[in-house]
PDB file of C-alpha atoms in Angstrom:
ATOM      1  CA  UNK O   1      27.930  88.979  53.862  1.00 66.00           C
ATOM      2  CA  UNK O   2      25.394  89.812  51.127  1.00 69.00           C
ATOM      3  CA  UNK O   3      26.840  91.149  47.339  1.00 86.00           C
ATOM      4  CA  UNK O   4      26.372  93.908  46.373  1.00 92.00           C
ATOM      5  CA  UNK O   5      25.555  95.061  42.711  1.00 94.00           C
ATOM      6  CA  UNK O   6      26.555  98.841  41.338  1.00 96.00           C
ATOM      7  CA  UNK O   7      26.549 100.499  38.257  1.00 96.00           C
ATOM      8  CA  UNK O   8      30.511 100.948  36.624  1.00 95.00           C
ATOM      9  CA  UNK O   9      29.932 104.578  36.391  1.00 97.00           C
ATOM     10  CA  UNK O  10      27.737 107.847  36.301  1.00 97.00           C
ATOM     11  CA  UNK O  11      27.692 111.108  35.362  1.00 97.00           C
ATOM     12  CA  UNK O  12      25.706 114.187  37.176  1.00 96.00           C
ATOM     13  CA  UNK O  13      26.019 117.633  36.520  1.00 97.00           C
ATOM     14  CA  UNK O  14      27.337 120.436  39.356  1.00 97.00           C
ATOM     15  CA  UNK O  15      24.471 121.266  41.075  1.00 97.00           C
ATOM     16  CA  UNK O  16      22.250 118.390  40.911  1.00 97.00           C
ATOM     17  CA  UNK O  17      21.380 115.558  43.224  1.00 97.00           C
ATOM     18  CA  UNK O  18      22.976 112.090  42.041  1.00 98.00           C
ATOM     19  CA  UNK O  19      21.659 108.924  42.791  1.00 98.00           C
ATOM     20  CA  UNK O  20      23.970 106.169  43.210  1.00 98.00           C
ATOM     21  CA  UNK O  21      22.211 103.089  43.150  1.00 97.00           C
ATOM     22  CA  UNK O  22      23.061  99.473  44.557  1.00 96.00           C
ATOM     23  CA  UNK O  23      21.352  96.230  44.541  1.00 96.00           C
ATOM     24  CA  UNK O  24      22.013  93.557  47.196  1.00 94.00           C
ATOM     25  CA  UNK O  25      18.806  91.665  47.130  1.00 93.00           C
ATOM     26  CA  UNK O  26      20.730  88.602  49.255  1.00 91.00           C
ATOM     27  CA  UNK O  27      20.724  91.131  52.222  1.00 91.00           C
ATOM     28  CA  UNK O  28      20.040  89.765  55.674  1.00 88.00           C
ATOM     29  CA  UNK O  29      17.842  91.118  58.278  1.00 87.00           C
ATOM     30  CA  UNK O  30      20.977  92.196  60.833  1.00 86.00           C
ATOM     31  CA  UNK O  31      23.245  93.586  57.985  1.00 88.00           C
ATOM     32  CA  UNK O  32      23.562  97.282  57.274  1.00 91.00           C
ATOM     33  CA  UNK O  33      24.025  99.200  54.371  1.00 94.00           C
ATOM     34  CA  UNK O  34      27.305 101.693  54.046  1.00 93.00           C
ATOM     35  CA  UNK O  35      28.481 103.889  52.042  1.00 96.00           C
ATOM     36  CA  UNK O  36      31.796 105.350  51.314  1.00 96.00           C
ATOM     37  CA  UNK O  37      33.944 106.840  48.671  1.00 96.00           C
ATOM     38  CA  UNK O  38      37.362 107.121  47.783  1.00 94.00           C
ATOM     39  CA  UNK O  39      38.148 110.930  45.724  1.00 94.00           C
ATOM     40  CA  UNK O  40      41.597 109.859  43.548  1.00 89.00           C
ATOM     41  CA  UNK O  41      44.714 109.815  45.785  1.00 85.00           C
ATOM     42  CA  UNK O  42      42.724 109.959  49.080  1.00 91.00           C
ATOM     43  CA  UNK O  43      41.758 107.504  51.956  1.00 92.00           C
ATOM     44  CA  UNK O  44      38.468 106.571  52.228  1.00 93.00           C
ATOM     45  CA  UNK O  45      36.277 108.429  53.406  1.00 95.00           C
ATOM     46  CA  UNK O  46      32.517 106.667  55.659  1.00 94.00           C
ATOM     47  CA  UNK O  47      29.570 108.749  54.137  1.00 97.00           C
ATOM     48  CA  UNK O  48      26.720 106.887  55.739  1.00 96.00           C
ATOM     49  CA  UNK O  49      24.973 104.041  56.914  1.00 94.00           C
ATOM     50  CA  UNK O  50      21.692 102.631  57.654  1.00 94.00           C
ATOM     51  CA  UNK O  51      19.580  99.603  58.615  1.00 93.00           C
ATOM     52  CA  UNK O  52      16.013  99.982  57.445  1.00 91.00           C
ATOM     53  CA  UNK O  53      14.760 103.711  57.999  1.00 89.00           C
ATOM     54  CA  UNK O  54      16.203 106.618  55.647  1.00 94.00           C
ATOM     55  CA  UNK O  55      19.310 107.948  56.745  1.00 96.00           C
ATOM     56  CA  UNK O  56      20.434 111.695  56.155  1.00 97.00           C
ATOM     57  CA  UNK O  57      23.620 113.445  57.045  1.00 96.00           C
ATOM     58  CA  UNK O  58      25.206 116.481  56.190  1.00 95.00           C
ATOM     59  CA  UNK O  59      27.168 114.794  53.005  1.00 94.00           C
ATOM     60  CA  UNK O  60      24.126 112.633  51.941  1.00 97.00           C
ATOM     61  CA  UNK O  61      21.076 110.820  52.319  1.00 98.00           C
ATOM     62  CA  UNK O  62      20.697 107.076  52.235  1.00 98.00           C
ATOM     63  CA  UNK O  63      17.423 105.907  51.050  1.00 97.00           C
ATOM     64  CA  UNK O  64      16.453 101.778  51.135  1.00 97.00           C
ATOM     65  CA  UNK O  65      13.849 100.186  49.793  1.00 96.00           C
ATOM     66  CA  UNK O  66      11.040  98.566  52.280  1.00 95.00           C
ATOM     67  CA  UNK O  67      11.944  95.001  51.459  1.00 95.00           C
ATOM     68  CA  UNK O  68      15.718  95.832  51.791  1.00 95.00           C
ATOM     69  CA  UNK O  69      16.996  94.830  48.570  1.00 95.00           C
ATOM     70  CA  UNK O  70      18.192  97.634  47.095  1.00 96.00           C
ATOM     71  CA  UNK O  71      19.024 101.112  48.521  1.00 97.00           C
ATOM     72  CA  UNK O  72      20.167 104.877  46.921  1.00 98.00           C
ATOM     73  CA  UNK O  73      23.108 107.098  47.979  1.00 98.00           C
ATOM     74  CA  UNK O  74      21.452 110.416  47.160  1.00 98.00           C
ATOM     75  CA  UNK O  75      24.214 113.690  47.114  1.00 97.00           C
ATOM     76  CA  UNK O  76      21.879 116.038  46.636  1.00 96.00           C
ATOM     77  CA  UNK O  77      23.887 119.279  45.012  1.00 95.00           C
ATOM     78  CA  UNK O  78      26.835 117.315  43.833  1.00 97.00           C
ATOM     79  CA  UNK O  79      30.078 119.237  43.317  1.00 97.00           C
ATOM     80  CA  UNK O  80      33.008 118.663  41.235  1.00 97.00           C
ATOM     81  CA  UNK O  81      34.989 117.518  44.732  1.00 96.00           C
ATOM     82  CA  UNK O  82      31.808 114.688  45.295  1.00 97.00           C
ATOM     83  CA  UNK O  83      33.782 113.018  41.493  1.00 98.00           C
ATOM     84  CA  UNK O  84      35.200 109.761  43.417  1.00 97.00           C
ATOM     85  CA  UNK O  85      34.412 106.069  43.330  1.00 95.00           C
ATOM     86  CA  UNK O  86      31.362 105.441  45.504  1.00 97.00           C
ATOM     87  CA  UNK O  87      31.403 101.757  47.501  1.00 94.00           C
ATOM     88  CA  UNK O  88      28.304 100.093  49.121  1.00 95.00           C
ATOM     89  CA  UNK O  89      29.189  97.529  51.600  1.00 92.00           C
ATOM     90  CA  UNK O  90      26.783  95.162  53.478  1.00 89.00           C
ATOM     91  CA  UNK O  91      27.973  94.141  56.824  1.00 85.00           C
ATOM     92  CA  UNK O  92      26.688  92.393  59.348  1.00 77.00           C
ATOM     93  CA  UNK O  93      26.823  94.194  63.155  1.00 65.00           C
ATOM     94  CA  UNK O  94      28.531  92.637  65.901  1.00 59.00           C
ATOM     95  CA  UNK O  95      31.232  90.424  63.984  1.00 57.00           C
ATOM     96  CA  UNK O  96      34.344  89.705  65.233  1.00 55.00           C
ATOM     97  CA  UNK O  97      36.414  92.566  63.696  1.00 61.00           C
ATOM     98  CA  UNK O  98      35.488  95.993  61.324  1.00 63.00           C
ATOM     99  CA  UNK O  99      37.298  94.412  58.031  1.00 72.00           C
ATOM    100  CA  UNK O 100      35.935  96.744  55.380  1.00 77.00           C
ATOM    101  CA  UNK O 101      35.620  94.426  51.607  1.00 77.00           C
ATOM    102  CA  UNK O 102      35.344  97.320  48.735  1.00 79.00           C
ATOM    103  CA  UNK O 103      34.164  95.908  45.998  1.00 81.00           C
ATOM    104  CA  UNK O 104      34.462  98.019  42.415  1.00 84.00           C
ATOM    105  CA  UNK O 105      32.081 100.633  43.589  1.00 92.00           C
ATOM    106  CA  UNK O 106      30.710 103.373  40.766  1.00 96.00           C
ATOM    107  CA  UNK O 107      32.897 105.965  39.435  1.00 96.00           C
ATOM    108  CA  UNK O 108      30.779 108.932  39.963  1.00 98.00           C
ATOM    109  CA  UNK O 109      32.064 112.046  37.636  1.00 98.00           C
ATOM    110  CA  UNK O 110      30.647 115.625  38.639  1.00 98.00           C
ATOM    111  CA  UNK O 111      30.797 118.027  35.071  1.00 96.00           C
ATOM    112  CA  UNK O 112      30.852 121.757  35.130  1.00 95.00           C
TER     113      UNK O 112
ATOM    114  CA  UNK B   1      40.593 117.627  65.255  1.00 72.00           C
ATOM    115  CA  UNK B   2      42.921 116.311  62.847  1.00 82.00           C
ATOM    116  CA  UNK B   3      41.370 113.140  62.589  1.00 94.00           C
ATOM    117  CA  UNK B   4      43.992 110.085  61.563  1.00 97.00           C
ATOM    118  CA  UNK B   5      47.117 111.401  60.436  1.00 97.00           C
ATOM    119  CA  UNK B   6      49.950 109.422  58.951  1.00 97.00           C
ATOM    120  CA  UNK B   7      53.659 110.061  58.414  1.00 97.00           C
ATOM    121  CA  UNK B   8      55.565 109.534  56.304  1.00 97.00           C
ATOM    122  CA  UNK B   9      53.584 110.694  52.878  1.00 96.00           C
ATOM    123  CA  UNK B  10      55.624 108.863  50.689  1.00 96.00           C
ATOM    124  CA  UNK B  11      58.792 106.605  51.074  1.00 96.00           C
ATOM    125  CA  UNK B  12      61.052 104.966  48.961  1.00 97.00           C
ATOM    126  CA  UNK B  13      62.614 102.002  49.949  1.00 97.00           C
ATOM    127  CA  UNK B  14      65.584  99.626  48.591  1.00 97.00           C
ATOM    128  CA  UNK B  15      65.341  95.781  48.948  1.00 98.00           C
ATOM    129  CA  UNK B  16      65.865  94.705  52.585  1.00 97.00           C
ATOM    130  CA  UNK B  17      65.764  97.971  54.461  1.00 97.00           C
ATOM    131  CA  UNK B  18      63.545  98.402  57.462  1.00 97.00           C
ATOM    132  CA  UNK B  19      60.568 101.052  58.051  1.00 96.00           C
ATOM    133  CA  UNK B  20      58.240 101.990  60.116  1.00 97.00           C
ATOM    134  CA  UNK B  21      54.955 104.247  59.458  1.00 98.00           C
ATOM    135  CA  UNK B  22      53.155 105.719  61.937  1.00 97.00           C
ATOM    136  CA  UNK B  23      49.899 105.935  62.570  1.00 98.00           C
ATOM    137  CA  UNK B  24      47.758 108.420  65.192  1.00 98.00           C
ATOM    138  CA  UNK B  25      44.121 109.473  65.652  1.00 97.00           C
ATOM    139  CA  UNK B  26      42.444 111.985  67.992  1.00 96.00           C
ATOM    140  CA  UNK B  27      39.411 110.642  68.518  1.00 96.00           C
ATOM    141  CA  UNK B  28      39.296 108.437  71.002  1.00 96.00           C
ATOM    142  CA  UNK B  29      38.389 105.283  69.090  1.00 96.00           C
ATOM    143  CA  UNK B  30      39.244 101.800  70.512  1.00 95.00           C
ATOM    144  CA  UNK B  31      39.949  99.774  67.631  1.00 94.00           C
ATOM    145  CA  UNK B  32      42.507 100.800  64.202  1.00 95.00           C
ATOM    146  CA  UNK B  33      43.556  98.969  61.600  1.00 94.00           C
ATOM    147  CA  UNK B  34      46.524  99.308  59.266  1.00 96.00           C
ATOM    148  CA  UNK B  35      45.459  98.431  55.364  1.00 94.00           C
ATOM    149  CA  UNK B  36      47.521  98.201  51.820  1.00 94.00           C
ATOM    150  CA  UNK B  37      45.808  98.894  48.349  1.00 92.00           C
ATOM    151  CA  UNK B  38      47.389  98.062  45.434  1.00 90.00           C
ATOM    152  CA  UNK B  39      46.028  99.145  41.665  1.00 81.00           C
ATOM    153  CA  UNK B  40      42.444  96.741  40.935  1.00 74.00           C
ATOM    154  CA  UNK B  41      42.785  95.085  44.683  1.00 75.00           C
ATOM    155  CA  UNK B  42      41.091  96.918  46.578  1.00 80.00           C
ATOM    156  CA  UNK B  43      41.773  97.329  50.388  1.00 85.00           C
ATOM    157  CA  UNK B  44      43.430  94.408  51.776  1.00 89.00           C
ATOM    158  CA  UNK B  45      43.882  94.124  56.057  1.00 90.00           C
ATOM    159  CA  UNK B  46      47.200  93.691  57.052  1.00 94.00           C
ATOM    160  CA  UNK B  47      46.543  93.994  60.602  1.00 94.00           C
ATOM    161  CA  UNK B  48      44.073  95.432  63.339  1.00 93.00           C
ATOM    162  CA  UNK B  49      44.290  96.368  67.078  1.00 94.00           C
ATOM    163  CA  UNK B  50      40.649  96.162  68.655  1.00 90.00           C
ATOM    164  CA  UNK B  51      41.693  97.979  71.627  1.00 91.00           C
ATOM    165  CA  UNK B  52      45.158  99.118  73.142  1.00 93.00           C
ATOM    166  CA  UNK B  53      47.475  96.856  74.283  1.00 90.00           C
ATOM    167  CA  UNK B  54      45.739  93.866  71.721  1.00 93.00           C
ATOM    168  CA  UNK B  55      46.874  93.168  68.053  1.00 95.00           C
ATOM    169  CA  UNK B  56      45.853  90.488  65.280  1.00 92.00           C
ATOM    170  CA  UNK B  57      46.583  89.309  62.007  1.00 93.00           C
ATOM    171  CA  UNK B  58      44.237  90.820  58.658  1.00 90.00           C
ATOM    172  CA  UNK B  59      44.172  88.739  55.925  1.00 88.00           C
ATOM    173  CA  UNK B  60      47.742  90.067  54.486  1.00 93.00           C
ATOM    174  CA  UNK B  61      50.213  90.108  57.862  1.00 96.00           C
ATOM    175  CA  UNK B  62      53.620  88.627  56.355  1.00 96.00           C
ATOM    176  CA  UNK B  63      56.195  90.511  56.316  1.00 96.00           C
ATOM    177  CA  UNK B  64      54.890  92.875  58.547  1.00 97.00           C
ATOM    178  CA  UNK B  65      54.868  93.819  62.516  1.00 97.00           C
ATOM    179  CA  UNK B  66      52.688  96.362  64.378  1.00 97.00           C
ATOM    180  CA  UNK B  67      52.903  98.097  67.678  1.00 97.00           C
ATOM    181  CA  UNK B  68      50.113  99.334  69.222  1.00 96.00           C
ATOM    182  CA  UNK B  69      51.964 101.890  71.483  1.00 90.00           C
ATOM    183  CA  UNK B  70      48.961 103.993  73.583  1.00 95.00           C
ATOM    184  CA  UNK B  71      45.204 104.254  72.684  1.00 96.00           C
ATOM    185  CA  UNK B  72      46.321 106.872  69.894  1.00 97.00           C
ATOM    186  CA  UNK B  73      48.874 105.423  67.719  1.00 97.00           C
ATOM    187  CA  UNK B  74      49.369 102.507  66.007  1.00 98.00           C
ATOM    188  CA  UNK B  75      52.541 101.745  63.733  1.00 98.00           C
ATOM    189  CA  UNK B  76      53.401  99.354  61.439  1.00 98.00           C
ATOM    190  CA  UNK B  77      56.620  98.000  60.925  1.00 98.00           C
ATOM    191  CA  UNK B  78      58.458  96.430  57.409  1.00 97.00           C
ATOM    192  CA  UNK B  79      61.755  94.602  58.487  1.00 93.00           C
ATOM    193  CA  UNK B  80      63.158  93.325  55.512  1.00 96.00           C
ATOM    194  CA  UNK B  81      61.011  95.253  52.472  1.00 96.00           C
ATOM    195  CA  UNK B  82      60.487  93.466  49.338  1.00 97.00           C
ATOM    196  CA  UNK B  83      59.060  94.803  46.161  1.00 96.00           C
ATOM    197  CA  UNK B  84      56.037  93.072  46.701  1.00 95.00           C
ATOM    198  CA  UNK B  85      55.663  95.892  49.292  1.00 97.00           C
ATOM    199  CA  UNK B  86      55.114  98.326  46.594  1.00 96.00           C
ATOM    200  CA  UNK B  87      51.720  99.560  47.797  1.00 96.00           C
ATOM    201  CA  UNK B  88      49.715 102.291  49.821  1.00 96.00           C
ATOM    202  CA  UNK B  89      49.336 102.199  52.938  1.00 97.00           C
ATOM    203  CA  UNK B  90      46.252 103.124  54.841  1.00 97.00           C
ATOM    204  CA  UNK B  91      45.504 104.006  58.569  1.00 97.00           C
ATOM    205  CA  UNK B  92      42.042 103.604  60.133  1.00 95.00           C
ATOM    206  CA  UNK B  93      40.197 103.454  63.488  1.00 95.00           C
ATOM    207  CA  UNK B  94      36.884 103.385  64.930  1.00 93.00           C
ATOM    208  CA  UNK B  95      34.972 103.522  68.133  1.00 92.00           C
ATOM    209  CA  UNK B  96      34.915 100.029  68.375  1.00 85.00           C
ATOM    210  CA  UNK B  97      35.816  96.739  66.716  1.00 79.00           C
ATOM    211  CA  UNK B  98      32.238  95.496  65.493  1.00 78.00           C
ATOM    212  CA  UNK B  99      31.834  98.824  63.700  1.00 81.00           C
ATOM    213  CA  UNK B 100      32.466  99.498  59.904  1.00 84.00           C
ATOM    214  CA  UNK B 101      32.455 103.337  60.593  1.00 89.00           C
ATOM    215  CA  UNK B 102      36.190 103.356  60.059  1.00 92.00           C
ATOM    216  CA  UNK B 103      37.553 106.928  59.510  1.00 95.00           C
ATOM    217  CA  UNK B 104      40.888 106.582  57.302  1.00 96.00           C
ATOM    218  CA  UNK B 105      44.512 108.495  57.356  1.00 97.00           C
ATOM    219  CA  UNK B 106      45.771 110.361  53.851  1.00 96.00           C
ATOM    220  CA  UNK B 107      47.764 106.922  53.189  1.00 96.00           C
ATOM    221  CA  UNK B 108      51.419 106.326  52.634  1.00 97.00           C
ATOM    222  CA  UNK B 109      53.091 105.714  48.950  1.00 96.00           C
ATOM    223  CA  UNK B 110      55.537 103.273  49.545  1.00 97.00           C
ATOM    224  CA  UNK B 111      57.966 102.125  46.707  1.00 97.00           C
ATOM    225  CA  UNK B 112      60.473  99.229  47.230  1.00 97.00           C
ATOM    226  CA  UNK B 113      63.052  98.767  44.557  1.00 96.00           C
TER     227      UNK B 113
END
């Protein structure tokens, strides 16, 4: 599975879209690109996911980049409930079993 | 839809007692998985059914049992606890085994003392 690179933390202020970047330029052409987040105390929680074309949901949009390497997690009127630790995950379809690998994702804080 | 729901919240547990936490989703996925996450770890799979009436070994199993009762619940089992058991506890399923759109339970705070 391909690694994935993302910032330690962010900041956005309520009300504005934030970008949550990740890099994972070793990415294979039958791996996907997901995205979840863990608010303090909680389970995880999927957000989205995506293969080549943008991706948009009612929590997000998922935007990656034409050669694959790289791809944005865009909330776009964050809230102080979207403050949570943001994971991107590259998994190939069709293994043997769903075992999700978090790796230290980006603490994203929402301010007032 | 309640989604995954797990029971008990939290649990405290002396050396060498038994437990069981349950685990049930209404959604009519195939495949759940039972999880531990302990402070800079990160999840860790302790075990996984892909469909009813089939169950495997994560990457963590010892120590541990799981039943895999009806399409909807899946429990997992501690016979002899041991502090090293100090964790919490996730529940998750999915449509199917080959997919990573895994839909998680509140967790369970386990202590063992």
């Amino acid at each position: 599975d391909a690694k994935t690179t993302q910032p330690t933390s962010m900041d956005c202020a309520e009300g504005r879209a934030a970008n949550l970047p990740c890099n994972h330029s070793t990415i294979s052409g039958n791996e996907y690109v997901y995205w979840y987040r863990q608010i303090h105390s909680q389970g995880p929680q999927y957000i989205i996911h995506g293969l080549k074309n943008n991706e948009t949901n009612e929590m997000a949009s998922l935007i990656i980049t034409e050669d694959r390497k790289s791809s944005t997690l865009i909330l776009p009127h964050a809230t102080l409930r979207d403050t949570a630790v943001y994971y991107c995950i590259v998994r190939a379809g069709g293994t043997s079993y769903g075992k999700l690998t978090f790796g230290q994702g980006t603490i994203l804080t929402v301010h007032p | 839809n309640a989604g995954v729901t797990q029971t008990p919240k939290f649990q405290v547990l002396k050396t060498g007692q038994s437990m069981t936490l349950q685990c049930a989703q209404d959604m009519n996925h195939n495949s759940m998985y039972w999880y531990r996450q302990d402070p800079g770890m990160g999840l860790r799979l302790i075990y996984y059914s892909a469909s009813e009436g089939t169950t495997d070994k994560g990457e963590v199993p010892n120590g541990y049992n799981v039943s895999r009762l009806n399409k909807r619940e899946f429990s997992l089992r501690l016979e002899s606890a041991a502090p090293s058991q100090t964790s919490v506890y996730f529940c998750a399923s999915s449509a199917s085994s080959a997919s990573y759109e895994q839909y998680f339970g509140p967790g369970t705070r386990l202590t063992v003392t």
